[in-house]
């Protein structure tokens, strides 16, 4: 033990958080020591409150403080389109674009046989139940553009197409503001595949 | 507001910590959501306990849970040498070397006129009081090897030398395990200045 009692405890607890190494944990603990007690109390309270209050939306699986999340409760959202994502933070990333006015379905991950995650571990059954009771016409699959996300997208597309739904996938291509010479081959290949006619 | 109530609160509180940007704050908050409640409760408790229990040693200014810190309470420490540092974390860095068996004096910063920190804002008066009542023979000045640390070291040396004390400064030079070609000119210059005779 390098520090006395409670300081060492705090350093260790900070060190358990993802992306916080021993040096950062120490820096954070010493910051707390020098911070206004009211601010530290607010952080401690926010931690406790999140565990006490946050649950998952019974419709889409997004984080919520009520039985349904703010998006599912919003009557202005288009009920005919569902965007399928892996995690609640993906919902927020898409909301920030203000491009999508439908509703979401959070899977809780992606199919990853190496990690023992199959379709049964994801909220796919809940998606099916949802589809049988609402008038959905399009499913946008917005899983991550990596191996697991692609596998999940293919699995879902095969499952949903026979139901007569329009199943789409977010476009892959060059990131806006990026540099063509730094794009990896797969992304550049996808950008060629998905090229569009310029109307000028 | 991007997230609902308490999640957003937690993201904002994490974001106030040093070195935690908006993305990290969000990642940490979602980690907390998925973490065992007991572990989150431990972090919240550690934060509260640190503010409730930790105070500063009445002798050296280091962090302590009693009136005096563990080092000042230790009767085996050499009372004739005091190592002067800027912050409590510097004490711990030096303790890890196991090279020093004297006691410390924590200034609480360094002289920095641009930030409005002069000698009166540091625990220099407390150091003087300490020197008048104990038999100290050497003061090792271990402030940071930067502009503010050097200014503080010079100030202290001028103050302490007339008192007949041996005033020393930690050696500057090449870091062990480092690469000579990557050393900056000032460090390399100091390494030349402080070169030692090899006894072989």
mmCIF file of C-alpha atoms in Angstrom:
data_model
loop_
_atom_site.group_PDB
_atom_site.id
_atom_site.type_symbol
_atom_site.label_atom_id
_atom_site.label_comp_id
_atom_site.label_asym_id
_atom_site.label_seq_id
_atom_site.Cartn_x
_atom_site.Cartn_y
_atom_site.Cartn_z
ATOM 1 C CA UNK A 1 0.000 0.000 0.000
ATOM 2 C CA UNK A 2 1.418 3.328 -1.053
ATOM 3 C CA UNK A 3 -1.097 5.722 0.414
ATOM 4 C CA UNK A 4 -2.942 5.654 3.683
ATOM 5 C CA UNK A 5 -6.396 4.038 3.930
ATOM 6 C CA UNK A 6 -9.146 5.963 2.186
ATOM 7 C CA UNK A 7 -6.958 7.667 -0.441
ATOM 8 C CA UNK A 8 -5.643 4.283 -1.527
ATOM 9 C CA UNK A 9 -9.238 2.952 -1.590
ATOM 10 C CA UNK A 10 -10.306 5.768 -3.883
ATOM 11 C CA UNK A 11 -7.285 5.282 -6.177
ATOM 12 C CA UNK A 12 -8.143 1.579 -6.447
ATOM 13 C CA UNK A 13 -11.826 2.235 -7.179
ATOM 14 C CA UNK A 14 -10.948 4.778 -9.882
ATOM 15 C CA UNK A 15 -8.442 2.284 -11.298
ATOM 16 C CA UNK A 16 -11.246 -0.247 -11.855
ATOM 17 C CA UNK A 17 -12.950 2.060 -14.365
ATOM 18 C CA UNK A 18 -12.233 1.349 -18.044
ATOM 19 C CA UNK A 19 -9.407 3.388 -19.581
ATOM 20 C CA UNK A 20 -8.184 4.667 -16.201
ATOM 21 C CA UNK A 21 -4.637 3.451 -15.479
ATOM 22 C CA UNK A 22 -2.792 3.696 -12.136
ATOM 23 C CA UNK A 23 -1.392 7.183 -12.896
ATOM 24 C CA UNK A 24 -4.779 8.589 -13.936
ATOM 25 C CA UNK A 25 -6.455 6.989 -10.907
ATOM 26 C CA UNK A 26 -3.929 8.738 -8.647
ATOM 27 C CA UNK A 27 -4.386 12.059 -10.451
ATOM 28 C CA UNK A 28 -8.179 11.791 -10.141
ATOM 29 C CA UNK A 29 -7.991 10.921 -6.438
ATOM 30 C CA UNK A 30 -5.778 13.946 -5.730
ATOM 31 C CA UNK A 31 -8.110 16.111 -7.769
ATOM 32 C CA UNK A 32 -10.983 14.934 -5.544
ATOM 33 C CA UNK A 33 -8.932 15.814 -2.445
ATOM 34 C CA UNK A 34 -8.610 19.399 -3.650
ATOM 35 C CA UNK A 35 -12.160 19.763 -4.936
ATOM 36 C CA UNK A 36 -15.085 21.485 -3.260
ATOM 37 C CA UNK A 37 -16.897 18.849 -1.088
ATOM 38 C CA UNK A 38 -20.261 19.747 -2.691
ATOM 39 C CA UNK A 39 -18.947 18.836 -6.161
ATOM 40 C CA UNK A 40 -17.612 15.497 -4.913
ATOM 41 C CA UNK A 41 -20.941 14.816 -3.191
ATOM 42 C CA UNK A 42 -22.705 15.472 -6.514
ATOM 43 C CA UNK A 43 -20.527 12.880 -8.289
ATOM 44 C CA UNK A 44 -21.112 10.318 -5.516
ATOM 45 C CA UNK A 45 -24.870 11.008 -5.655
ATOM 46 C CA UNK A 46 -24.974 10.779 -9.472
ATOM 47 C CA UNK A 47 -23.317 7.341 -9.275
ATOM 48 C CA UNK A 48 -25.841 6.092 -6.727
ATOM 49 C CA UNK A 49 -28.823 7.609 -8.539
ATOM 50 C CA UNK A 50 -27.899 6.045 -11.874
ATOM 51 C CA UNK A 51 -27.875 2.582 -10.328
ATOM 52 C CA UNK A 52 -31.129 3.275 -8.490
ATOM 53 C CA UNK A 53 -33.155 4.930 -11.240
ATOM 54 C CA UNK A 54 -31.993 3.799 -14.665
ATOM 55 C CA UNK A 55 -33.709 0.832 -16.255
ATOM 56 C CA UNK A 56 -34.224 -0.342 -19.805
ATOM 57 C CA UNK A 57 -37.178 0.677 -21.988
ATOM 58 C CA UNK A 58 -39.711 -2.180 -22.199
ATOM 59 C CA UNK A 59 -40.253 -1.469 -25.899
ATOM 60 C CA UNK A 60 -36.852 -0.781 -27.427
ATOM 61 C CA UNK A 61 -34.299 -1.686 -24.720
ATOM 62 C CA UNK A 62 -32.795 1.809 -24.623
ATOM 63 C CA UNK A 63 -31.880 3.314 -21.247
ATOM 64 C CA UNK A 64 -34.859 4.957 -19.535
ATOM 65 C CA UNK A 65 -36.016 6.342 -16.227
ATOM 66 C CA UNK A 66 -39.624 5.268 -16.776
ATOM 67 C CA UNK A 67 -41.095 2.049 -18.180
ATOM 68 C CA UNK A 68 -40.629 3.465 -21.658
ATOM 69 C CA UNK A 69 -37.794 5.677 -22.895
ATOM 70 C CA UNK A 70 -38.300 9.285 -24.034
ATOM 71 C CA UNK A 71 -38.171 8.255 -27.714
ATOM 72 C CA UNK A 72 -40.778 5.489 -27.432
ATOM 73 C CA UNK A 73 -43.034 7.852 -25.432
ATOM 74 C CA UNK A 74 -42.781 10.598 -28.077
ATOM 75 C CA UNK A 75 -45.983 10.515 -30.193
ATOM 76 C CA UNK A 76 -44.302 12.461 -33.028
ATOM 77 C CA UNK A 77 -41.917 9.610 -33.866
ATOM 78 C CA UNK A 78 -42.651 7.580 -36.999
ATOM 79 C CA UNK A 79 -43.864 4.119 -35.937
ATOM 80 C CA UNK A 80 -43.291 2.587 -39.365
ATOM 81 C CA UNK A 81 -39.468 2.608 -39.278
ATOM 82 C CA UNK A 82 -37.290 0.843 -36.725
ATOM 83 C CA UNK A 83 -33.544 1.387 -36.550
ATOM 84 C CA UNK A 84 -31.747 -1.600 -35.008
ATOM 85 C CA UNK A 85 -28.584 -0.769 -33.045
ATOM 86 C CA UNK A 86 -26.212 -2.639 -30.760
ATOM 87 C CA UNK A 87 -26.063 -0.360 -27.691
ATOM 88 C CA UNK A 88 -27.926 2.586 -26.081
ATOM 89 C CA UNK A 89 -24.989 4.867 -26.931
ATOM 90 C CA UNK A 90 -25.578 4.128 -30.634
ATOM 91 C CA UNK A 91 -29.108 5.505 -30.205
ATOM 92 C CA UNK A 92 -27.622 8.761 -28.940
ATOM 93 C CA UNK A 93 -25.057 8.929 -31.765
ATOM 94 C CA UNK A 94 -27.884 8.634 -34.328
ATOM 95 C CA UNK A 95 -30.115 11.113 -32.446
ATOM 96 C CA UNK A 96 -27.338 13.691 -32.676
ATOM 97 C CA UNK A 97 -27.510 13.569 -36.495
ATOM 98 C CA UNK A 98 -31.247 14.567 -36.396
ATOM 99 C CA UNK A 99 -31.619 12.495 -39.574
ATOM 100 C CA UNK A 100 -33.881 9.785 -38.204
ATOM 101 C CA UNK A 101 -37.441 10.284 -36.923
ATOM 102 C CA UNK A 102 -38.481 6.647 -36.423
ATOM 103 C CA UNK A 103 -37.960 4.469 -33.384
ATOM 104 C CA UNK A 104 -35.120 2.212 -32.252
ATOM 105 C CA UNK A 105 -34.485 -1.325 -31.168
ATOM 106 C CA UNK A 106 -31.417 -1.952 -29.007
ATOM 107 C CA UNK A 107 -30.035 -5.480 -29.366
ATOM 108 C CA UNK A 108 -27.684 -5.315 -26.387
ATOM 109 C CA UNK A 109 -24.636 -6.364 -28.454
ATOM 110 C CA UNK A 110 -23.783 -8.189 -31.669
ATOM 111 C CA UNK A 111 -23.441 -11.839 -32.650
ATOM 112 C CA UNK A 112 -19.938 -12.889 -31.572
ATOM 113 C CA UNK A 113 -19.400 -16.665 -31.400
ATOM 114 C CA UNK A 114 -15.883 -16.198 -29.950
ATOM 115 C CA UNK A 115 -17.387 -14.415 -26.937
ATOM 116 C CA UNK A 116 -20.297 -16.862 -26.727
ATOM 117 C CA UNK A 117 -22.889 -14.323 -27.915
ATOM 118 C CA UNK A 118 -25.435 -15.908 -30.236
ATOM 119 C CA UNK A 119 -28.824 -14.611 -31.467
ATOM 120 C CA UNK A 120 -30.498 -15.850 -28.255
ATOM 121 C CA UNK A 121 -28.347 -13.544 -26.123
ATOM 122 C CA UNK A 122 -29.553 -10.506 -28.074
ATOM 123 C CA UNK A 123 -32.976 -8.838 -27.962
ATOM 124 C CA UNK A 124 -34.009 -10.398 -31.303
ATOM 125 C CA UNK A 125 -37.056 -12.230 -29.912
ATOM 126 C CA UNK A 126 -38.328 -8.882 -28.541
ATOM 127 C CA UNK A 127 -37.865 -7.346 -32.005
ATOM 128 C CA UNK A 128 -39.960 -10.128 -33.562
ATOM 129 C CA UNK A 129 -42.750 -9.615 -31.005
ATOM 130 C CA UNK A 130 -42.677 -5.893 -31.767
ATOM 131 C CA UNK A 131 -42.966 -6.489 -35.506
ATOM 132 C CA UNK A 132 -45.985 -8.774 -35.130
ATOM 133 C CA UNK A 133 -47.965 -6.104 -33.305
ATOM 134 C CA UNK A 134 -47.072 -2.879 -35.157
ATOM 135 C CA UNK A 135 -47.236 -1.650 -38.738
ATOM 136 C CA UNK A 136 -43.522 -1.454 -39.476
ATOM 137 C CA UNK A 137 -42.519 -1.146 -43.139
ATOM 138 C CA UNK A 138 -38.745 -0.589 -42.906
ATOM 139 C CA UNK A 139 -35.980 -1.908 -40.673
ATOM 140 C CA UNK A 140 -32.697 0.009 -40.847
ATOM 141 C CA UNK A 141 -29.852 -2.153 -39.543
ATOM 142 C CA UNK A 142 -27.296 0.134 -37.906
ATOM 143 C CA UNK A 143 -25.003 -2.377 -36.213
ATOM 144 C CA UNK A 144 -21.290 -1.508 -36.172
ATOM 145 C CA UNK A 145 -19.394 -1.832 -39.502
ATOM 146 C CA UNK A 146 -17.105 -4.557 -38.105
ATOM 147 C CA UNK A 147 -17.091 -8.358 -38.292
ATOM 148 C CA UNK A 148 -19.637 -8.910 -35.497
ATOM 149 C CA UNK A 149 -21.878 -6.072 -36.648
ATOM 150 C CA UNK A 150 -21.876 -7.352 -40.247
ATOM 151 C CA UNK A 151 -22.657 -10.913 -39.108
ATOM 152 C CA UNK A 152 -25.567 -9.597 -37.032
ATOM 153 C CA UNK A 153 -26.831 -7.523 -39.971
ATOM 154 C CA UNK A 154 -26.756 -10.552 -42.297
ATOM 155 C CA UNK A 155 -28.527 -12.722 -39.714
ATOM 156 C CA UNK A 156 -31.267 -10.109 -39.185
ATOM 157 C CA UNK A 157 -31.717 -9.473 -42.919
ATOM 158 C CA UNK A 158 -32.274 -13.212 -43.558
ATOM 159 C CA UNK A 159 -34.766 -13.350 -40.701
ATOM 160 C CA UNK A 160 -36.701 -10.194 -41.632
ATOM 161 C CA UNK A 161 -36.851 -10.231 -45.446
ATOM 162 C CA UNK A 162 -39.313 -13.160 -45.648
ATOM 163 C CA UNK A 163 -41.700 -11.068 -43.537
ATOM 164 C CA UNK A 164 -42.094 -8.655 -46.458
ATOM 165 C CA UNK A 165 -40.197 -5.815 -44.743
ATOM 166 C CA UNK A 166 -37.861 -3.362 -46.434
ATOM 167 C CA UNK A 167 -34.523 -4.148 -44.758
ATOM 168 C CA UNK A 168 -31.742 -1.570 -45.238
ATOM 169 C CA UNK A 169 -28.208 -1.131 -43.936
ATOM 170 C CA UNK A 170 -26.362 2.160 -43.262
ATOM 171 C CA UNK A 171 -23.985 3.093 -46.104
ATOM 172 C CA UNK A 172 -20.287 2.258 -45.767
ATOM 173 C CA UNK A 173 -17.807 4.633 -47.363
ATOM 174 C CA UNK A 174 -15.261 7.352 -46.802
ATOM 175 C CA UNK A 175 -15.791 9.355 -43.624
ATOM 176 C CA UNK A 176 -16.664 13.001 -44.349
ATOM 177 C CA UNK A 177 -13.660 15.242 -43.721
ATOM 178 C CA UNK A 178 -11.346 12.229 -44.052
ATOM 179 C CA UNK A 179 -8.382 11.796 -46.333
ATOM 180 C CA UNK A 180 -8.695 9.331 -49.222
ATOM 181 C CA UNK A 181 -5.072 8.190 -48.991
ATOM 182 C CA UNK A 182 -5.509 7.181 -45.324
ATOM 183 C CA UNK A 183 -8.678 5.121 -45.888
ATOM 184 C CA UNK A 184 -8.200 1.357 -45.454
ATOM 185 C CA UNK A 185 -8.780 -0.879 -48.489
ATOM 186 C CA UNK A 186 -12.062 -2.322 -47.242
ATOM 187 C CA UNK A 187 -13.584 1.138 -46.665
ATOM 188 C CA UNK A 188 -12.291 2.384 -50.025
ATOM 189 C CA UNK A 189 -13.671 -0.761 -51.723
ATOM 190 C CA UNK A 190 -17.066 -0.152 -50.100
ATOM 191 C CA UNK A 191 -16.976 3.479 -51.213
ATOM 192 C CA UNK A 192 -16.495 2.312 -54.827
ATOM 193 C CA UNK A 193 -19.260 -0.278 -54.502
ATOM 194 C CA UNK A 194 -21.685 2.278 -53.121
ATOM 195 C CA UNK A 195 -20.784 5.117 -55.531
ATOM 196 C CA UNK A 196 -23.655 7.423 -56.534
ATOM 197 C CA UNK A 197 -24.507 9.321 -59.670
ATOM 198 C CA UNK A 198 -23.804 13.040 -59.316
ATOM 199 C CA UNK A 199 -26.779 15.121 -60.457
ATOM 200 C CA UNK A 200 -25.353 18.418 -61.711
ATOM 201 C CA UNK B 1 -29.618 17.454 -23.180
ATOM 202 C CA UNK B 2 -28.759 14.256 -24.947
ATOM 203 C CA UNK B 3 -29.592 11.679 -22.326
ATOM 204 C CA UNK B 4 -32.393 11.517 -19.832
ATOM 205 C CA UNK B 5 -31.978 12.907 -16.311
ATOM 206 C CA UNK B 6 -29.621 10.921 -14.121
ATOM 207 C CA UNK B 7 -27.462 9.445 -16.908
ATOM 208 C CA UNK B 8 -26.815 12.946 -18.233
ATOM 209 C CA UNK B 9 -26.052 14.098 -14.665
ATOM 210 C CA UNK B 10 -23.473 11.348 -14.265
ATOM 211 C CA UNK B 11 -21.897 12.098 -17.662
ATOM 212 C CA UNK B 12 -21.599 15.770 -16.685
ATOM 213 C CA UNK B 13 -20.090 14.966 -13.282
ATOM 214 C CA UNK B 14 -17.526 12.610 -14.842
ATOM 215 C CA UNK B 15 -16.776 15.288 -17.452
ATOM 216 C CA UNK B 16 -15.759 17.730 -14.702
ATOM 217 C CA UNK B 17 -12.849 15.466 -13.690
ATOM 218 C CA UNK B 18 -9.438 16.399 -15.136
ATOM 219 C CA UNK B 19 -8.446 14.570 -18.307
ATOM 220 C CA UNK B 20 -11.950 13.154 -18.876
ATOM 221 C CA UNK B 21 -13.446 14.487 -22.123
ATOM 222 C CA UNK B 22 -17.093 14.152 -23.227
ATOM 223 C CA UNK B 23 -16.489 10.771 -24.945
ATOM 224 C CA UNK B 24 -14.714 9.288 -21.926
ATOM 225 C CA UNK B 25 -17.385 10.656 -19.588
ATOM 226 C CA UNK B 26 -20.053 8.912 -21.651
ATOM 227 C CA UNK B 27 -18.058 5.664 -21.768
ATOM 228 C CA UNK B 28 -17.565 5.747 -17.990
ATOM 229 C CA UNK B 29 -21.266 6.431 -17.359
ATOM 230 C CA UNK B 30 -22.297 3.481 -19.539
ATOM 231 C CA UNK B 31 -19.728 1.324 -17.794
ATOM 232 C CA UNK B 32 -21.330 2.273 -14.465
ATOM 233 C CA UNK B 33 -24.767 1.312 -15.855
ATOM 234 C CA UNK B 34 -23.505 -2.179 -16.611
ATOM 235 C CA UNK B 35 -21.464 -2.636 -13.439
ATOM 236 C CA UNK B 36 -22.405 -4.576 -10.332
ATOM 237 C CA UNK B 37 -24.234 -2.153 -7.954
ATOM 238 C CA UNK B 38 -21.919 -3.117 -5.058
ATOM 239 C CA UNK B 39 -18.855 -1.968 -7.016
ATOM 240 C CA UNK B 40 -20.507 1.364 -7.882
ATOM 241 C CA UNK B 41 -21.508 1.800 -4.228
ATOM 242 C CA UNK B 42 -17.860 1.246 -3.241
ATOM 243 C CA UNK B 43 -16.696 4.024 -5.592
ATOM 244 C CA UNK B 44 -19.393 6.403 -4.298
ATOM 245 C CA UNK B 45 -18.436 5.569 -0.699
ATOM 246 C CA UNK B 46 -14.701 6.006 -1.388
ATOM 247 C CA UNK B 47 -15.394 9.507 -2.776
ATOM 248 C CA UNK B 48 -17.398 10.497 0.286
ATOM 249 C CA UNK B 49 -14.938 8.953 2.737
ATOM 250 C CA UNK B 50 -11.948 10.746 1.222
ATOM 251 C CA UNK B 51 -13.607 14.119 1.693
ATOM 252 C CA UNK B 52 -14.723 13.196 5.207
ATOM 253 C CA UNK B 53 -11.516 11.635 6.523
ATOM 254 C CA UNK B 54 -8.495 13.022 4.727
ATOM 255 C CA UNK B 55 -6.788 16.062 6.173
ATOM 256 C CA UNK B 56 -3.291 17.468 5.959
ATOM 257 C CA UNK B 57 -0.467 16.551 8.353
ATOM 258 C CA UNK B 58 0.075 19.366 10.859
ATOM 259 C CA UNK B 59 3.855 18.907 10.576
ATOM 260 C CA UNK B 60 4.660 18.387 6.903
ATOM 261 C CA UNK B 61 1.429 19.143 5.010
ATOM 262 C CA UNK B 62 1.241 15.666 3.446
ATOM 263 C CA UNK B 63 -2.145 13.941 3.232
ATOM 264 C CA UNK B 64 -3.071 12.141 6.454
ATOM 265 C CA UNK B 65 -5.959 10.496 8.231
ATOM 266 C CA UNK B 66 -4.746 11.544 11.675
ATOM 267 C CA UNK B 67 -3.280 14.819 12.931
ATOM 268 C CA UNK B 68 0.113 13.674 11.685
ATOM 269 C CA UNK B 69 0.848 11.611 8.568
ATOM 270 C CA UNK B 70 2.291 8.083 8.701
ATOM 271 C CA UNK B 71 5.789 9.352 7.834
ATOM 272 C CA UNK B 72 5.896 12.051 10.523
ATOM 273 C CA UNK B 73 4.553 9.532 13.061
ATOM 274 C CA UNK B 74 7.261 6.976 12.182
ATOM 275 C CA UNK B 75 10.013 7.141 14.882
ATOM 276 C CA UNK B 76 12.537 5.443 12.560
ATOM 277 C CA UNK B 77 12.648 8.384 10.152
ATOM 278 C CA UNK B 78 15.741 10.612 10.270
ATOM 279 C CA UNK B 79 14.756 13.975 11.785
ATOM 280 C CA UNK B 80 17.894 15.752 10.550
ATOM 281 C CA UNK B 81 16.979 15.796 6.826
ATOM 282 C CA UNK B 82 13.917 17.412 5.286
ATOM 283 C CA UNK B 83 12.985 16.910 1.648
ATOM 284 C CA UNK B 84 10.900 19.812 0.314
ATOM 285 C CA UNK B 85 8.352 18.897 -2.387
ATOM 286 C CA UNK B 86 5.497 20.644 -4.165
ATOM 287 C CA UNK B 87 2.632 18.164 -3.724
ATOM 288 C CA UNK B 88 1.661 15.084 -1.656
ATOM 289 C CA UNK B 89 2.009 12.915 -4.771
ATOM 290 C CA UNK B 90 5.683 13.895 -4.961
ATOM 291 C CA UNK B 91 6.112 12.422 -1.460
ATOM 292 C CA UNK B 92 4.756 9.117 -2.737
ATOM 293 C CA UNK B 93 6.969 9.192 -5.849
ATOM 294 C CA UNK B 94 10.053 9.615 -3.631
ATOM 295 C CA UNK B 95 8.841 6.982 -1.122
ATOM 296 C CA UNK B 96 8.631 4.471 -3.968
ATOM 297 C CA UNK B 97 12.393 4.845 -4.597
ATOM 298 C CA UNK B 98 13.132 3.766 -0.951
ATOM 299 C CA UNK B 99 16.201 6.043 -1.177
ATOM 300 C CA UNK B 100 15.175 8.624 1.385
ATOM 301 C CA UNK B 101 14.729 8.001 5.121
ATOM 302 C CA UNK B 102 14.234 11.571 6.340
ATOM 303 C CA UNK B 103 11.003 13.536 6.552
ATOM 304 C CA UNK B 104 9.167 15.770 4.078
ATOM 305 C CA UNK B 105 7.762 19.238 3.796
ATOM 306 C CA UNK B 106 4.953 19.757 1.288
ATOM 307 C CA UNK B 107 4.780 23.319 -0.044
ATOM 308 C CA UNK B 108 1.394 22.968 -1.721
ATOM 309 C CA UNK B 109 2.682 24.212 -5.076
ATOM 310 C CA UNK B 110 5.510 26.278 -6.552
ATOM 311 C CA UNK B 111 6.160 29.997 -6.976
ATOM 312 C CA UNK B 112 4.278 31.032 -10.120
ATOM 313 C CA UNK B 113 3.755 34.792 -10.484
ATOM 314 C CA UNK B 114 1.622 34.297 -13.628
ATOM 315 C CA UNK B 115 -0.887 32.262 -11.579
ATOM 316 C CA UNK B 116 -0.638 34.648 -8.611
ATOM 317 C CA UNK B 117 1.246 32.144 -6.428
ATOM 318 C CA UNK B 118 3.953 33.847 -4.379
ATOM 319 C CA UNK B 119 5.964 32.586 -1.359
ATOM 320 C CA UNK B 120 3.104 33.581 0.972
ATOM 321 C CA UNK B 121 0.714 31.165 -0.726
ATOM 322 C CA UNK B 122 3.087 28.247 -0.066
ATOM 323 C CA UNK B 123 3.806 26.525 3.229
ATOM 324 C CA UNK B 124 7.189 28.290 3.585
ATOM 325 C CA UNK B 125 6.370 29.981 6.890
ATOM 326 C CA UNK B 126 5.519 26.532 8.334
ATOM 327 C CA UNK B 127 8.908 25.262 7.099
ATOM 328 C CA UNK B 128 10.690 28.104 8.901
ATOM 329 C CA UNK B 129 8.833 27.375 12.149
ATOM 330 C CA UNK B 130 9.769 23.713 11.807
ATOM 331 C CA UNK B 131 13.468 24.570 11.315
ATOM 332 C CA UNK B 132 13.589 26.771 14.402
ATOM 333 C CA UNK B 133 12.421 23.965 16.667
ATOM 334 C CA UNK B 134 14.217 20.874 15.298
ATOM 335 C CA UNK B 135 17.825 19.870 14.655
ATOM 336 C CA UNK B 136 17.766 19.782 10.866
ATOM 337 C CA UNK B 137 21.140 19.746 9.092
ATOM 338 C CA UNK B 138 20.144 19.241 5.457
ATOM 339 C CA UNK B 139 17.297 20.435 3.251
ATOM 340 C CA UNK B 140 16.895 18.607 -0.056
ATOM 341 C CA UNK B 141 14.880 20.715 -2.477
ATOM 342 C CA UNK B 142 12.879 18.362 -4.707
ATOM 343 C CA UNK B 143 10.576 20.780 -6.491
ATOM 344 C CA UNK B 144 9.782 19.969 -10.142
ATOM 345 C CA UNK B 145 12.611 20.537 -12.680
ATOM 346 C CA UNK B 146 10.574 23.190 -14.544
ATOM 347 C CA UNK B 147 10.521 27.018 -14.487
ATOM 348 C CA UNK B 148 8.302 27.340 -11.398
ATOM 349 C CA UNK B 149 10.091 24.543 -9.535
ATOM 350 C CA UNK B 150 13.518 26.066 -10.260
ATOM 351 C CA UNK B 151 12.335 29.516 -9.153
ATOM 352 C CA UNK B 152 11.034 28.031 -5.901
ATOM 353 C CA UNK B 153 14.300 26.136 -5.357
ATOM 354 C CA UNK B 154 16.360 29.318 -5.840
ATOM 355 C CA UNK B 155 14.078 31.270 -3.491
ATOM 356 C CA UNK B 156 14.315 28.599 -0.790
ATOM 357 C CA UNK B 157 18.092 28.220 -1.157
ATOM 358 C CA UNK B 158 18.597 31.971 -0.623
ATOM 359 C CA UNK B 159 16.329 31.869 2.420
ATOM 360 C CA UNK B 160 17.858 28.768 4.010
ATOM 361 C CA UNK B 161 21.600 29.062 3.343
ATOM 362 C CA UNK B 162 22.139 31.970 5.793
ATOM 363 C CA UNK B 163 20.718 29.692 8.505
ATOM 364 C CA UNK B 164 23.834 27.493 8.181
ATOM 365 C CA UNK B 165 21.931 24.574 6.636
ATOM 366 C CA UNK B 166 23.223 22.275 3.919
ATOM 367 C CA UNK B 167 20.822 22.996 1.031
ATOM 368 C CA UNK B 168 20.858 20.509 -1.867
ATOM 369 C CA UNK B 169 18.854 20.016 -5.050
ATOM 370 C CA UNK B 170 18.019 16.730 -6.803
ATOM 371 C CA UNK B 171 20.342 16.019 -9.748
ATOM 372 C CA UNK B 172 19.169 16.874 -13.250
ATOM 373 C CA UNK B 173 20.327 14.662 -16.094
ATOM 374 C CA UNK B 174 19.419 11.931 -18.522
ATOM 375 C CA UNK B 175 16.542 9.708 -17.381
ATOM 376 C CA UNK B 176 17.691 6.112 -16.798
ATOM 377 C CA UNK B 177 16.554 3.861 -19.652
ATOM 378 C CA UNK B 178 16.200 6.906 -21.894
ATOM 379 C CA UNK B 179 17.794 7.580 -25.252
ATOM 380 C CA UNK B 180 20.521 10.230 -25.486
ATOM 381 C CA UNK B 181 19.457 11.390 -28.941
ATOM 382 C CA UNK B 182 15.921 12.145 -27.721
ATOM 383 C CA UNK B 183 16.994 14.207 -24.696
ATOM 384 C CA UNK B 184 16.222 17.934 -24.965
ATOM 385 C CA UNK B 185 19.179 20.360 -24.986
ATOM 386 C CA UNK B 186 18.572 21.672 -21.476
ATOM 387 C CA UNK B 187 18.540 18.168 -19.969
ATOM 388 C CA UNK B 188 21.622 17.165 -21.974
ATOM 389 C CA UNK B 189 23.341 20.399 -20.902
ATOM 390 C CA UNK B 190 22.546 19.634 -17.261
ATOM 391 C CA UNK B 191 23.841 16.085 -17.684
ATOM 392 C CA UNK B 192 27.194 17.506 -18.890
ATOM 393 C CA UNK B 193 27.310 20.042 -16.071
ATOM 394 C CA UNK B 194 26.641 17.365 -13.470
ATOM 395 C CA UNK B 195 28.963 14.716 -14.932
ATOM 396 C CA UNK B 196 30.690 12.455 -12.419
ATOM 397 C CA UNK B 197 34.085 10.792 -12.271
ATOM 398 C CA UNK B 198 33.812 7.059 -12.948
ATOM 399 C CA UNK B 199 35.710 5.059 -10.342
ATOM 400 C CA UNK B 200 36.852 1.871 -12.075
#
